Amino acid sequence: LIPEIFIYPVSMSKCIIFTGAPGVGKGTFAKLACNLLTRESYKFVHLSLGDILRSFRSDNFQSNRILSDVDLNAVKCAMSTGHLIPDYFANKIMTSAIESSSSTNDMKCKTNFILDGYPRTLVQAEFISQRFKSDLAVVDISLERWIMIEKLLGRRSCQSCGNDFNIANVVVDEYDMPPILPNPTECSLRRGIPCNPVLIAREDDNQQVIDVRFNEYKQKTQPLLEYFESRDVLHKFEVKKGIKDIDRLLALLESLSI
């Protein structure tokens, strides 16, 4: 059941959903695509449910505006064990994020969205489909499972600049995904202050939690592909060279009729 209080049409906005198993690169591709697709008359905003939930760990004021303390504790508990958060919370959080991004939009510049990490269940898929209706497209990003596990275990964030990196080195056969490492000089110039990279792993990037996340994906998220395919909005994209595949992905996104 979709709660009516969360259904607010986003006038004229387009929504592209990146689906795929954990570690496939949804977030990385979404950030790159948003920057490269944005034009003077419209922009693309990347919204990651995972990023939003991780920000809740710091008990920031945004989390208190969206969820009660009891609900927030339930969400944090699910996250720490690798399980999906309840549909009601996921829909509520993403609705708030979409509304917030739309309300700050310049009237002369339309806001479009690329979502990653959401929807994760059929209930969430039906919710977002009702919201954007015909202005919706889904790109299923795929990669060999063993490579995704390597990439998950190799994910790192820089304590200094906050950017994401990956120490995994996957260069074999047709796959060409070397490590993504910080460039202190480039980062220092961009930020205007010295950057001394200190890379740390995410709390949930350990083998036990990864196994749970893959099982959850297989049981709850893969059925979404059948749902989106039945609506004729599903498009396939196979990763071969990591971020060097961005030109192929952009060509696909620009061909979508939404």
Tab-separated table of C-alpha atoms in Angstrom:
chain	number	residue	atom	x	y	z
A	1	LEU	CA	0.000	0.000	0.000
A	2	ILE	CA	1.398	3.412	-0.964
A	3	PRO	CA	0.746	6.102	1.653
A	4	GLU	CA	-1.029	8.986	-0.059
A	5	ILE	CA	0.675	11.606	2.088
A	6	PHE	CA	3.931	10.812	0.317
A	7	ILE	CA	2.660	11.209	-3.237
A	8	TYR	CA	3.566	14.623	-4.651
A	9	PRO	CA	3.916	14.931	-8.432
A	10	VAL	CA	7.210	16.461	-9.502
A	11	SER	CA	6.147	18.651	-12.405
A	12	MET	CA	8.042	18.032	-15.631
A	13	SER	CA	10.935	16.249	-13.852
A	14	LYS	CA	12.513	13.122	-15.287
A	15	CYS	CA	13.797	10.230	-13.206
A	16	ILE	CA	16.434	7.661	-14.132
A	17	ILE	CA	16.916	4.752	-11.746
A	18	PHE	CA	20.196	2.843	-11.603
A	19	THR	CA	19.638	-0.719	-10.396
A	20	GLY	CA	22.183	-3.450	-9.869
A	21	ALA	CA	23.737	-5.611	-7.190
A	22	PRO	CA	25.889	-4.112	-4.403
A	23	GLY	CA	29.306	-3.013	-5.654
A	24	VAL	CA	28.356	-2.711	-9.317
A	25	GLY	CA	29.188	1.012	-9.363
A	26	LYS	CA	25.741	2.628	-9.322
A	27	GLY	CA	26.822	5.557	-7.167
A	28	THR	CA	30.024	6.263	-9.073
A	29	PHE	CA	28.264	6.199	-12.441
A	30	ALA	CA	25.367	8.308	-11.107
A	31	LYS	CA	27.667	11.093	-9.885
A	32	LEU	CA	29.577	11.178	-13.171
A	33	ALA	CA	26.411	11.084	-15.280
A	34	CYS	CA	24.761	13.925	-13.341
A	35	ASN	CA	27.744	16.201	-13.921
A	36	LEU	CA	28.038	15.346	-17.604
A	37	LEU	CA	24.302	15.475	-18.430
A	38	THR	CA	23.553	18.810	-16.741
A	39	ARG	CA	22.867	21.725	-19.096
A	40	GLU	CA	21.890	25.393	-18.701
A	41	SER	CA	18.156	24.695	-18.931
A	42	TYR	CA	18.093	21.546	-16.782
A	43	LYS	CA	20.191	19.724	-14.246
A	44	PHE	CA	20.477	16.182	-12.950
A	45	VAL	CA	20.623	15.574	-9.215
A	46	HIS	CA	22.053	12.352	-7.816
A	47	LEU	CA	20.092	10.942	-4.869
A	48	SER	CA	21.500	7.882	-3.128
A	49	LEU	CA	19.438	6.255	-0.405
A	50	GLY	CA	22.605	4.660	0.958
A	51	ASP	CA	24.399	8.010	1.211
A	52	ILE	CA	21.421	9.563	2.972
A	53	LEU	CA	21.203	6.692	5.448
A	54	ARG	CA	24.914	6.847	6.200
A	55	SER	CA	24.559	10.559	6.935
A	56	PHE	CA	21.935	9.629	9.533
A	57	ARG	CA	24.624	7.850	11.536
A	58	SER	CA	25.937	11.257	12.570
A	59	ASP	CA	22.507	12.133	14.006
A	60	ASN	CA	22.309	15.248	11.834
A	61	PHE	CA	19.285	17.509	12.020
A	62	GLN	CA	17.961	16.299	8.651
A	63	SER	CA	17.362	12.797	10.016
A	64	ASN	CA	15.361	14.170	12.941
A	65	ARG	CA	13.166	16.137	10.546
A	66	ILE	CA	12.299	12.995	8.553
A	67	LEU	CA	12.144	10.155	11.115
A	68	SER	CA	11.308	9.868	14.782
A	69	ASP	CA	14.032	8.679	17.171
A	70	VAL	CA	12.427	5.229	17.365
A	71	ASP	CA	12.201	4.931	13.572
A	72	LEU	CA	15.761	6.191	13.174
A	73	ASN	CA	17.058	3.520	15.557
A	74	ALA	CA	15.209	0.827	13.582
A	75	VAL	CA	16.792	2.095	10.348
A	76	LYS	CA	20.284	2.139	11.866
A	77	CYS	CA	19.835	-1.413	13.155
A	78	ALA	CA	18.887	-2.680	9.692
A	79	MET	CA	21.843	-0.892	8.118
A	80	SER	CA	24.396	-2.325	10.554
A	81	THR	CA	23.405	-5.894	9.681
A	82	GLY	CA	23.128	-5.417	5.911
A	83	HIS	CA	19.336	-5.784	5.771
A	84	LEU	CA	17.042	-3.508	3.792
A	85	ILE	CA	15.178	-0.830	5.699
A	86	PRO	CA	11.342	-1.059	5.700
A	87	ASP	CA	9.572	0.227	2.595
A	88	TYR	CA	7.666	2.919	4.484
A	89	PHE	CA	10.900	4.518	5.710
A	90	ALA	CA	12.644	4.219	2.340
A	91	ASN	CA	9.749	5.894	0.519
A	92	LYS	CA	9.478	8.635	3.123
A	93	ILE	CA	13.215	9.418	3.056
A	94	MET	CA	13.429	9.543	-0.737
A	95	THR	CA	10.275	11.648	-0.992
A	96	SER	CA	11.830	14.174	1.362
A	97	ALA	CA	15.079	14.190	-0.640
A	98	ILE	CA	13.255	14.697	-3.954
A	99	GLU	CA	11.041	17.445	-2.564
A	100	SER	CA	14.042	19.194	-1.010
A	101	SER	CA	15.982	19.104	-4.293
A	102	SER	CA	12.974	20.330	-6.269
A	103	SER	CA	12.156	23.194	-3.893
A	104	THR	CA	15.634	24.683	-4.228
A	105	ASN	CA	15.440	24.569	-7.998
A	106	ASP	CA	15.734	27.718	-10.122
A	107	MET	CA	12.465	28.069	-12.078
A	108	LYS	CA	14.518	28.522	-15.253
A	109	CYS	CA	16.387	25.262	-14.689
A	110	LYS	CA	14.425	22.008	-14.487
A	111	THR	CA	15.595	19.421	-11.964
A	112	ASN	CA	15.850	15.795	-13.082
A	113	PHE	CA	16.971	12.902	-10.918
A	114	ILE	CA	19.246	9.885	-11.027
A	115	LEU	CA	18.486	7.522	-8.151
A	116	ASP	CA	20.738	4.746	-6.902
A	117	GLY	CA	20.115	2.299	-4.097
A	118	TYR	CA	16.394	2.936	-4.461
A	119	PRO	CA	13.968	1.357	-5.134
A	120	ARG	CA	15.032	-1.967	-3.602
A	121	THR	CA	11.664	-3.735	-3.345
A	122	LEU	CA	8.531	-4.103	-5.444
A	123	VAL	CA	6.562	-1.837	-3.090
A	124	GLN	CA	9.183	0.896	-3.516
A	125	ALA	CA	9.200	0.383	-7.293
A	126	GLU	CA	5.431	0.826	-7.481
A	127	PHE	CA	5.699	3.942	-5.337
A	128	ILE	CA	8.299	5.690	-7.505
A	129	SER	CA	6.555	4.566	-10.716
A	130	GLN	CA	3.324	6.208	-9.586
A	131	ARG	CA	5.240	9.364	-8.782
A	132	PHE	CA	7.030	9.846	-12.120
A	133	LYS	CA	4.721	7.762	-14.364
A	134	SER	CA	5.916	8.083	-17.995
A	135	ASP	CA	8.909	10.250	-17.033
A	136	LEU	CA	10.802	7.242	-15.713
A	137	ALA	CA	13.564	5.005	-17.066
A	138	VAL	CA	15.537	2.216	-15.400
A	139	VAL	CA	19.092	1.155	-16.206
A	140	ASP	CA	20.152	-2.212	-14.810
A	141	ILE	CA	23.938	-2.164	-14.384
A	142	SER	CA	25.528	-5.624	-14.280
A	143	LEU	CA	28.938	-7.059	-13.434
A	144	GLU	CA	30.365	-10.451	-12.453
A	145	ARG	CA	29.688	-11.197	-8.770
A	146	TRP	CA	33.312	-11.907	-7.821
A	147	ILE	CA	34.319	-8.524	-9.234
A	148	MET	CA	31.582	-6.762	-7.274
A	149	ILE	CA	32.830	-8.376	-4.067
A	150	GLU	CA	36.396	-7.251	-4.823
A	151	LYS	CA	35.139	-3.725	-5.454
A	152	LEU	CA	33.048	-3.693	-2.271
A	153	LEU	CA	35.958	-4.837	-0.121
A	154	GLY	CA	38.167	-2.248	-1.859
A	155	ARG	CA	35.925	0.790	-1.315
A	156	ARG	CA	37.514	3.617	0.631
A	157	SER	CA	36.583	7.172	1.618
A	158	CYS	CA	39.103	9.942	2.237
A	159	GLN	CA	38.871	11.426	5.723
A	160	SER	CA	40.434	14.638	4.426
A	161	CYS	CA	38.308	15.503	1.379
A	162	GLY	CA	35.369	13.097	1.710
A	163	ASN	CA	35.731	11.712	-1.820
A	164	ASP	CA	35.293	8.020	-2.627
A	165	PHE	CA	38.050	5.757	-3.960
A	166	ASN	CA	38.705	2.052	-4.541
A	167	ILE	CA	41.910	0.100	-3.983
A	168	ALA	CA	40.722	-3.035	-5.817
A	169	ASN	CA	42.722	-3.959	-8.912
A	170	VAL	CA	40.576	-5.910	-11.395
A	171	VAL	CA	42.465	-6.247	-14.673
A	172	VAL	CA	41.767	-9.654	-16.208
A	173	ASP	CA	40.440	-10.882	-19.565
A	174	GLU	CA	37.980	-8.277	-20.917
A	175	TYR	CA	37.764	-6.433	-17.598
A	176	ASP	CA	39.949	-3.372	-17.067
A	177	MET	CA	39.272	-1.749	-13.695
A	178	PRO	CA	42.487	-0.595	-12.011
A	179	PRO	CA	42.423	1.075	-8.567
A	180	ILE	CA	40.857	4.534	-8.218
A	181	LEU	CA	43.292	6.365	-5.948
A	182	PRO	CA	43.463	9.957	-4.663
A	183	ASN	CA	45.542	12.620	-6.372
A	184	PRO	CA	46.607	14.920	-3.502
A	185	THR	CA	47.823	17.680	-5.814
A	186	GLU	CA	44.599	17.790	-7.845
A	187	CYS	CA	42.464	17.612	-4.703
A	188	SER	CA	44.438	20.388	-2.991
A	189	LEU	CA	44.065	22.679	-6.003
A	190	ARG	CA	40.331	22.034	-6.224
A	191	ARG	CA	39.669	22.594	-2.510
A	192	GLY	CA	42.171	25.393	-2.008
A	193	ILE	CA	43.657	23.697	1.036
A	194	PRO	CA	46.226	20.885	1.384
A	195	CYS	CA	44.810	17.378	1.146
A	196	ASN	CA	46.605	14.592	2.984
A	197	PRO	CA	44.676	11.461	1.942
A	198	VAL	CA	43.677	9.099	4.734
A	199	LEU	CA	41.605	6.271	3.257
A	200	ILE	CA	39.157	4.396	5.462
A	201	ALA	CA	36.782	1.515	4.731
A	202	ARG	CA	33.037	1.773	5.242
A	203	GLU	CA	31.655	-0.006	8.309
A	204	ASP	CA	29.322	-2.159	6.225
A	205	ASP	CA	31.964	-3.265	3.701
A	206	ASN	CA	32.914	-6.543	5.351
A	207	GLN	CA	32.366	-10.079	4.082
A	208	GLN	CA	29.558	-10.963	6.497
A	209	VAL	CA	27.479	-7.873	5.715
A	210	ILE	CA	28.243	-8.191	1.983
A	211	ASP	CA	26.875	-11.761	1.955
A	212	VAL	CA	23.652	-10.572	3.615
A	213	ARG	CA	23.313	-7.716	1.134
A	214	PHE	CA	23.696	-10.045	-1.863
A	215	ASN	CA	21.089	-12.433	-0.444
A	216	GLU	CA	18.702	-9.517	0.178
A	217	TYR	CA	19.298	-8.295	-3.364
A	218	LYS	CA	18.532	-11.692	-4.887
A	219	GLN	CA	15.339	-12.143	-2.874
A	220	LYS	CA	13.886	-8.638	-2.911
A	221	THR	CA	15.521	-6.520	-5.601
A	222	GLN	CA	15.899	-8.816	-8.607
A	223	PRO	CA	12.087	-9.182	-8.949
A	224	LEU	CA	12.040	-5.446	-9.688
A	225	LEU	CA	13.619	-6.149	-13.060
A	226	GLU	CA	10.582	-8.155	-14.131
A	227	TYR	CA	8.302	-5.362	-12.928
A	228	PHE	CA	10.164	-2.636	-14.804
A	229	GLU	CA	10.524	-4.828	-17.885
A	230	SER	CA	6.757	-5.352	-17.926
A	231	ARG	CA	6.391	-1.561	-17.987
A	232	ASP	CA	8.856	-1.334	-20.884
A	233	VAL	CA	11.205	1.035	-19.034
A	234	LEU	CA	14.127	-1.338	-18.368
A	235	HIS	CA	17.473	-0.987	-20.159
A	236	LYS	CA	20.557	-3.203	-19.684
A	237	PHE	CA	24.135	-2.018	-19.250
A	238	GLU	CA	27.127	-4.311	-18.651
A	239	VAL	CA	30.262	-2.884	-17.041
A	240	LYS	CA	33.611	-3.879	-18.562
A	241	LYS	CA	36.062	-1.071	-17.823
A	242	GLY	CA	34.652	0.655	-14.752
A	243	ILE	CA	34.408	4.451	-14.993
A	244	LYS	CA	35.964	4.293	-18.484
A	245	ASP	CA	32.559	2.932	-19.585
A	246	ILE	CA	30.952	6.308	-18.863
A	247	ASP	CA	30.787	7.338	-22.550
A	248	ARG	CA	28.830	4.175	-23.399
A	249	LEU	CA	26.508	4.807	-20.473
A	250	LEU	CA	25.945	8.456	-21.464
A	251	ALA	CA	25.049	7.369	-24.985
A	252	LEU	CA	22.445	5.019	-23.542
A	253	LEU	CA	21.022	7.670	-21.189
A	254	GLU	CA	20.768	10.268	-23.943
A	255	SER	CA	18.875	7.780	-26.127
A	256	LEU	CA	16.169	7.173	-23.536
A	257	SER	CA	12.776	8.496	-24.598
A	258	ILE	CA	11.628	10.089	-21.357
